[in-house]
CSV table of C-alpha atoms and ligand atoms in Angstrom, one decimal:
chain,number,residue,atom,x,y,z
O,1,MET,CA,-7.3,7.4,15.5
O,2,ASN,CA,-8.1,9.5,12.6
O,3,LYS,CA,-9.9,8.0,9.7
O,4,ALA,CA,-7.7,10.2,7.2
O,5,ILE,CA,-5.1,7.5,7.1
O,6,ARG,CA,-7.2,5.3,5.2
O,7,LYS,CA,-8.1,6.0,1.6
O,8,TYR,CA,-11.6,5.4,0.7
O,9,LEU,CA,-12.2,2.2,-1.8
O,10,ILE,CA,-15.3,1.8,-4.0
O,11,ALA,CA,-15.2,-1.6,-5.4
O,12,GLY,CA,-17.7,-2.9,-7.9
O,13,ASN,CA,-18.6,-6.7,-7.6
O,14,TRP,CA,-20.1,-7.4,-10.8
O,15,LYS,CA,-21.1,-10.7,-9.7
O,16,MET,CA,-22.1,-12.8,-12.8
O,17,ASN,CA,-23.0,-10.1,-15.1
O,18,LYS,CA,-21.9,-8.7,-18.4
O,19,THR,CA,-20.3,-10.5,-21.1
O,20,ALA,CA,-16.9,-9.4,-22.2
O,21,SER,CA,-18.1,-7.2,-24.9
O,22,GLU,CA,-20.7,-5.6,-22.6
O,23,ALA,CA,-17.7,-5.1,-19.9
O,24,GLU,CA,-15.9,-3.2,-22.5
O,25,ASP,CA,-18.5,-0.4,-22.7
O,26,LEU,CA,-18.9,-0.2,-18.7
O,27,VAL,CA,-15.1,0.1,-18.3
O,28,LYS,CA,-14.8,2.7,-20.9
O,29,ASP,CA,-17.3,4.7,-19.4
O,30,ILE,CA,-15.8,4.2,-15.8
O,31,HIS,CA,-12.4,4.9,-16.7
O,32,GLN,CA,-13.3,8.2,-18.7
O,33,SER,CA,-15.0,9.7,-15.5
O,34,VAL,CA,-12.8,8.5,-12.9
O,35,GLY,CA,-9.8,6.7,-14.2
O,36,GLN,CA,-7.4,9.5,-13.7
O,37,GLN,CA,-8.4,10.8,-10.0
O,38,THR,CA,-6.2,9.5,-7.1
O,39,GLU,CA,-8.3,10.5,-4.1
O,40,VAL,CA,-10.4,7.5,-4.0
O,41,GLY,CA,-9.3,3.9,-4.4
O,42,VAL,CA,-11.6,2.5,-7.2
O,43,CYS,CA,-11.6,-1.1,-8.2
O,44,ILE,CA,-13.9,-3.4,-10.4
O,45,CYS,CA,-14.5,-6.9,-10.1
O,46,PRO,CA,-15.9,-8.3,-13.5
O,47,PRO,CA,-16.3,-12.0,-14.0
O,48,PHE,CA,-13.3,-14.1,-15.1
O,49,THR,CA,-14.4,-14.0,-18.6
O,50,ALA,CA,-14.1,-10.3,-18.7
O,51,LEU,CA,-10.9,-9.7,-16.8
O,52,GLU,CA,-8.7,-9.7,-19.7
O,53,THR,CA,-10.4,-7.2,-21.5
O,54,SER,CA,-11.0,-5.2,-18.6
O,55,ALA,CA,-7.1,-5.2,-17.8
O,56,ARG,CA,-6.2,-4.2,-21.4
O,57,LEU,CA,-8.8,-1.2,-21.2
O,58,LEU,CA,-7.4,-0.2,-17.7
O,59,GLU,CA,-3.9,0.0,-18.5
O,60,GLY,CA,-2.3,3.4,-17.4
O,61,SER,CA,-5.4,4.2,-15.4
O,62,ASN,CA,-5.6,4.3,-11.6
O,63,ILE,CA,-8.5,1.9,-11.6
O,64,GLN,CA,-7.6,-1.6,-10.1
O,65,LEU,CA,-9.0,-4.9,-11.1
O,66,GLY,CA,-10.2,-7.4,-8.7
O,67,ALA,CA,-11.4,-11.1,-9.3
O,68,GLN,CA,-14.4,-12.6,-7.6
O,69,ASN,CA,-13.2,-15.7,-6.4
O,70,MET,CA,-10.1,-18.1,-6.7
O,71,TYR,CA,-9.0,-21.5,-5.9
O,72,PRO,CA,-6.2,-21.7,-3.2
O,73,LYS,CA,-3.5,-23.7,-5.6
O,74,ALA,CA,-1.2,-22.0,-7.9
O,75,GLU,CA,-1.9,-25.0,-10.7
O,76,GLY,CA,-3.1,-28.2,-11.2
O,77,ALA,CA,-6.1,-30.8,-11.7
O,78,TYR,CA,-8.8,-28.6,-10.4
O,79,THR,CA,-11.3,-28.7,-13.3
O,80,GLY,CA,-13.2,-25.3,-13.7
O,81,GLU,CA,-11.0,-23.4,-11.1
O,82,VAL,CA,-8.8,-20.5,-11.5
O,83,SER,CA,-5.6,-19.8,-9.5
O,84,PRO,CA,-4.2,-16.7,-7.7
O,85,VAL,CA,-1.1,-17.0,-10.4
O,86,MET,CA,-3.5,-16.5,-13.2
O,87,LEU,CA,-5.2,-13.7,-11.7
O,88,ARG,CA,-1.7,-12.0,-11.3
O,89,SER,CA,-1.0,-12.6,-14.8
O,90,LEU,CA,-4.2,-10.6,-15.7
O,91,PHE,CA,-3.0,-7.5,-13.7
O,92,CYS,CA,-5.7,-8.4,-10.6
O,93,THR,CA,-4.9,-6.6,-7.5
O,94,PHE,CA,-7.8,-7.7,-5.2
O,95,VAL,CA,-9.8,-10.8,-5.0
O,96,ILE,CA,-13.2,-11.0,-3.4
O,97,LEU,CA,-13.0,-13.9,-0.8
O,98,GLY,CA,-15.8,-15.7,1.4
O,99,HIS,CA,-18.8,-13.5,-0.3
O,100,SER,CA,-22.1,-14.8,1.2
O,101,GLU,CA,-23.3,-16.2,-2.4
O,102,ARG,CA,-20.3,-18.5,-2.3
O,103,ARG,CA,-20.8,-19.3,1.3
O,104,GLU,CA,-24.6,-20.3,0.5
O,105,TYR,CA,-24.6,-21.7,-2.7
O,106,PHE,CA,-21.3,-23.4,-2.8
O,107,GLY,CA,-20.9,-24.5,0.5
O,108,GLU,CA,-17.8,-22.5,1.2
O,109,THR,CA,-16.7,-22.9,4.7
O,110,ASP,CA,-14.5,-20.4,7.0
O,111,ALA,CA,-11.6,-22.9,6.8
O,112,PHE,CA,-11.5,-23.4,3.1
O,113,ILE,CA,-12.2,-19.3,2.7
O,114,ASN,CA,-9.1,-19.1,5.1
O,115,GLU,CA,-7.0,-21.3,2.8
O,116,LYS,CA,-7.8,-19.1,0.0
O,117,VAL,CA,-7.1,-15.9,2.0
O,118,LEU,CA,-3.4,-17.5,2.8
O,119,ALA,CA,-3.0,-18.3,-0.7
O,120,SER,CA,-4.0,-15.0,-2.0
O,121,PHE,CA,-1.2,-13.2,0.2
O,122,GLU,CA,1.3,-15.9,-1.3
O,123,SER,CA,0.8,-14.3,-4.7
O,124,SER,CA,0.5,-10.8,-3.8
O,125,LEU,CA,-3.2,-10.3,-4.0
O,126,LYS,CA,-5.1,-8.4,-1.8
O,127,PRO,CA,-8.2,-10.2,-0.2
O,128,ILE,CA,-11.6,-8.5,0.2
O,129,LEU,CA,-12.8,-10.7,2.9
O,130,CYS,CA,-16.5,-10.6,3.3
O,131,VAL,CA,-18.4,-11.2,6.4
O,132,GLY,CA,-21.8,-10.6,7.5
O,133,GLU,CA,-24.9,-12.1,9.2
O,134,LYS,CA,-28.2,-13.6,7.9
O,135,LEU,CA,-31.3,-12.3,8.6
O,136,GLU,CA,-32.4,-15.0,11.3
O,137,GLU,CA,-28.9,-14.2,13.0
O,138,ARG,CA,-29.7,-10.7,13.3
O,139,GLU,CA,-33.1,-11.3,14.7
O,140,ALA,CA,-31.6,-13.8,17.3
O,141,GLU,CA,-28.8,-11.0,18.2
O,142,LYS,CA,-26.1,-13.2,16.9
O,143,THR,CA,-24.7,-10.7,14.6
O,144,LEU,CA,-21.5,-9.9,16.6
O,145,GLU,CA,-20.8,-13.3,17.5
O,146,VAL,CA,-21.3,-14.5,13.8
O,147,VAL,CA,-18.9,-11.8,12.3
O,148,ARG,CA,-16.3,-12.2,15.0
O,149,GLU,CA,-16.5,-16.2,14.0
O,150,GLN,CA,-16.0,-15.3,10.4
O,151,LEU,CA,-13.2,-13.2,11.1
O,152,GLU,CA,-11.4,-15.7,13.4
O,153,GLY,CA,-11.8,-18.4,10.8
O,154,GLY,CA,-11.1,-16.7,7.7
O,155,LEU,CA,-8.0,-14.8,9.1
O,156,LYS,CA,-6.4,-17.9,11.0
O,157,ASP,CA,-2.7,-17.6,10.5
O,158,VAL,CA,-2.7,-14.3,8.6
O,159,THR,CA,0.4,-12.3,10.1
O,160,SER,CA,0.3,-8.6,11.1
O,161,GLU,CA,2.5,-7.8,8.1
O,162,GLN,CA,-0.1,-9.6,5.5
O,163,ALA,CA,-2.9,-8.0,7.0
O,164,GLU,CA,-1.4,-4.6,5.8
O,165,ASN,CA,-2.7,-5.6,2.5
O,166,LEU,CA,-6.0,-6.9,3.9
O,167,VAL,CA,-9.6,-5.4,3.3
O,168,VAL,CA,-12.7,-6.4,5.1
O,169,ALA,CA,-16.2,-6.0,3.7
O,170,TYR,CA,-19.1,-6.1,6.1
O,171,GLU,CA,-22.0,-7.3,4.1
O,172,PRO,CA,-25.5,-8.3,6.1
O,173,VAL,CA,-26.8,-10.9,4.0
O,174,TRP,CA,-30.4,-9.7,4.3
O,175,ALA,CA,-29.2,-6.1,2.9
O,176,ILE,CA,-27.6,-7.8,-0.2
O,177,GLY,CA,-29.8,-7.2,-3.5
O,178,THR,CA,-33.1,-6.5,-1.5
O,179,GLY,CA,-32.9,-2.8,-1.5
O,180,LYS,CA,-32.8,-3.1,2.5
O,181,THR,CA,-29.6,-1.1,3.5
O,182,ALA,CA,-28.4,-1.4,7.2
O,183,THR,CA,-29.1,2.0,8.8
O,184,PRO,CA,-25.6,4.0,9.1
O,185,GLU,CA,-25.8,3.4,12.8
O,186,MET,CA,-26.5,-0.4,12.4
O,187,ALA,CA,-23.5,-0.7,10.0
O,188,GLN,CA,-21.2,1.5,12.2
O,189,GLU,CA,-21.9,-0.4,15.2
O,190,VAL,CA,-20.8,-3.6,13.5
O,191,HIS,CA,-17.7,-2.0,11.6
O,192,ALA,CA,-16.4,-0.7,15.2
O,193,VAL,CA,-16.5,-4.4,16.4
O,194,ILE,CA,-14.6,-5.5,13.3
O,195,ARG,CA,-12.0,-2.8,14.1
O,196,SER,CA,-11.8,-3.6,17.8
O,197,TRP,CA,-11.1,-7.4,16.6
O,198,LEU,CA,-8.6,-6.3,14.0
O,199,VAL,CA,-6.9,-4.2,16.7
O,200,GLU,CA,-6.6,-7.1,19.2
O,201,ARG,CA,-5.4,-9.5,16.4
O,202,PHE,CA,-2.9,-7.1,14.4
O,203,GLY,CA,-2.2,-4.2,16.8
O,204,GLU,CA,-3.4,-0.5,16.6
O,205,THR,CA,-1.0,0.5,13.6
O,206,VAL,CA,-1.9,-2.1,11.3
O,207,ALA,CA,-5.9,-2.3,12.2
O,208,HIS,CA,-6.2,1.4,11.6
O,209,LYS,CA,-4.7,1.0,8.1
O,210,ILE,CA,-7.3,-1.7,7.3
O,211,ARG,CA,-10.2,-0.6,5.1
O,212,ILE,CA,-13.6,-1.9,6.1
O,213,LEU,CA,-16.2,-1.6,3.3
O,214,TYR,CA,-19.9,-1.8,3.6
O,215,GLY,CA,-21.9,-3.9,1.2
O,216,GLY,CA,-25.6,-4.3,0.9
O,217,SER,CA,-27.7,-2.3,-1.4
O,218,MET,CA,-25.6,0.7,-1.3
O,219,LYS,CA,-26.3,3.5,-3.8
O,220,PRO,CA,-25.8,7.2,-4.5
O,221,ALA,CA,-29.0,7.8,-2.4
O,222,ASN,CA,-27.7,6.1,0.9
O,223,ALA,CA,-23.9,6.4,0.3
O,224,GLU,CA,-23.0,9.8,1.8
O,225,GLU,CA,-24.4,9.0,5.3
O,226,LEU,CA,-22.7,5.3,5.5
O,227,LEU,CA,-19.5,6.8,4.2
O,228,ALA,CA,-19.6,9.6,7.1
O,229,GLN,CA,-19.3,6.8,9.6
O,230,PRO,CA,-16.1,6.8,11.4
O,231,ASP,CA,-15.4,3.1,10.7
O,232,ILE,CA,-16.9,2.7,7.1
O,233,ASP,CA,-14.2,3.0,4.6
O,234,GLY,CA,-15.8,2.6,1.5
O,235,GLY,CA,-18.3,0.3,-0.2
O,236,LEU,CA,-18.4,-3.2,-2.1
O,237,ILE,CA,-21.2,-2.3,-4.5
O,238,GLY,CA,-23.5,-4.9,-6.4
O,239,GLY,CA,-26.3,-3.7,-8.4
O,240,ALA,CA,-25.1,-0.3,-8.5
O,241,SER,CA,-21.8,-1.0,-9.9
O,242,LEU,CA,-23.4,-2.4,-13.1
O,243,GLN,CA,-24.2,1.0,-14.5
O,244,ALA,CA,-21.6,3.7,-15.2
O,245,LYS,CA,-23.4,6.6,-13.8
O,246,SER,CA,-24.4,5.2,-10.3
O,247,PHE,CA,-21.0,3.9,-9.8
O,248,ILE,CA,-19.4,7.3,-11.0
O,249,GLU,CA,-21.5,8.8,-8.5
O,250,LEU,CA,-20.5,6.7,-5.7
O,251,VAL,CA,-16.6,7.4,-6.4
O,252,ASN,CA,-17.6,11.1,-6.5
O,253,LEU,CA,-19.5,10.9,-3.2
O,254,ALA,CA,-16.6,9.2,-1.6
O,255,LYS,CA,-14.3,11.9,-2.6
O,256,GLN,CA,-16.4,14.5,-0.9
O,257,ALA,CA,-16.8,12.4,2.3
R,1,13P,P1,-26.0,-5.3,-3.9
R,1,13P,O1,-25.3,-3.7,-3.7
R,1,13P,O2,-26.5,-5.7,-5.0
R,1,13P,O3,-26.9,-5.1,-2.5
R,1,13P,O4,-25.0,-6.3,-3.5
R,1,13P,C1,-23.8,-6.2,-2.5
R,1,13P,C2,-22.8,-7.2,-2.7
R,1,13P,O5,-23.0,-8.3,-2.5
R,1,13P,C3,-21.3,-7.0,-2.8
R,1,13P,O6,-20.8,-7.9,-2.8
């Protein structure tokens, strides 16, 4: 099926970077350059503490806001956590779930990530579900098995109707923040397997609407080739989303892809 039915999405995952006042400068620059275009979906995911400032600055633009995590309950005695309802009230559209850093440093399991995915849909947030293998898993030729298992677990009980609002991000763990990128062919191989899994699980029509982003040292120098692959529908950008110049360049490259 033709890739043209999907709009590219360039999403910036700021991770634990930028205070609210630092965010202000970055958001203003991004807004000024790519805030009005509609050809490419653009989303920024600042830390919780900069969401309100960012939301205010993005009002009236075409840039969407996302959070980097959430707790799968609407409210209650969960010290230190943030709920989907709270994120909606700050105009978040997306929420990154199951990022490898959360799996690794905070012990998040597929079952817990699944609770979050289901809760995000209930609050009309669009989850960006991250999957990806570690270096030792790639070396043991277990990449596809690991990715399938993360999809099975993370998307348990998700309906086809909900899946229309799903975004998947393939992020090979060994490529995150390391400067090592998967070659476009390596990435495409996994993206194609993710697509077939989605077809089996949600049917052709829905699966071909779901965007599969690549993440892992994506930057202007390597984005063009990655974005040209038939099943790469955008990027989840870490390091290169922290400077306006490189992030804007990535949006512009997606426009031309
Ligand atoms: P880098 O682009 O810094 O490698 O990070 C990728 C990532 O983890 C995005 O979620």
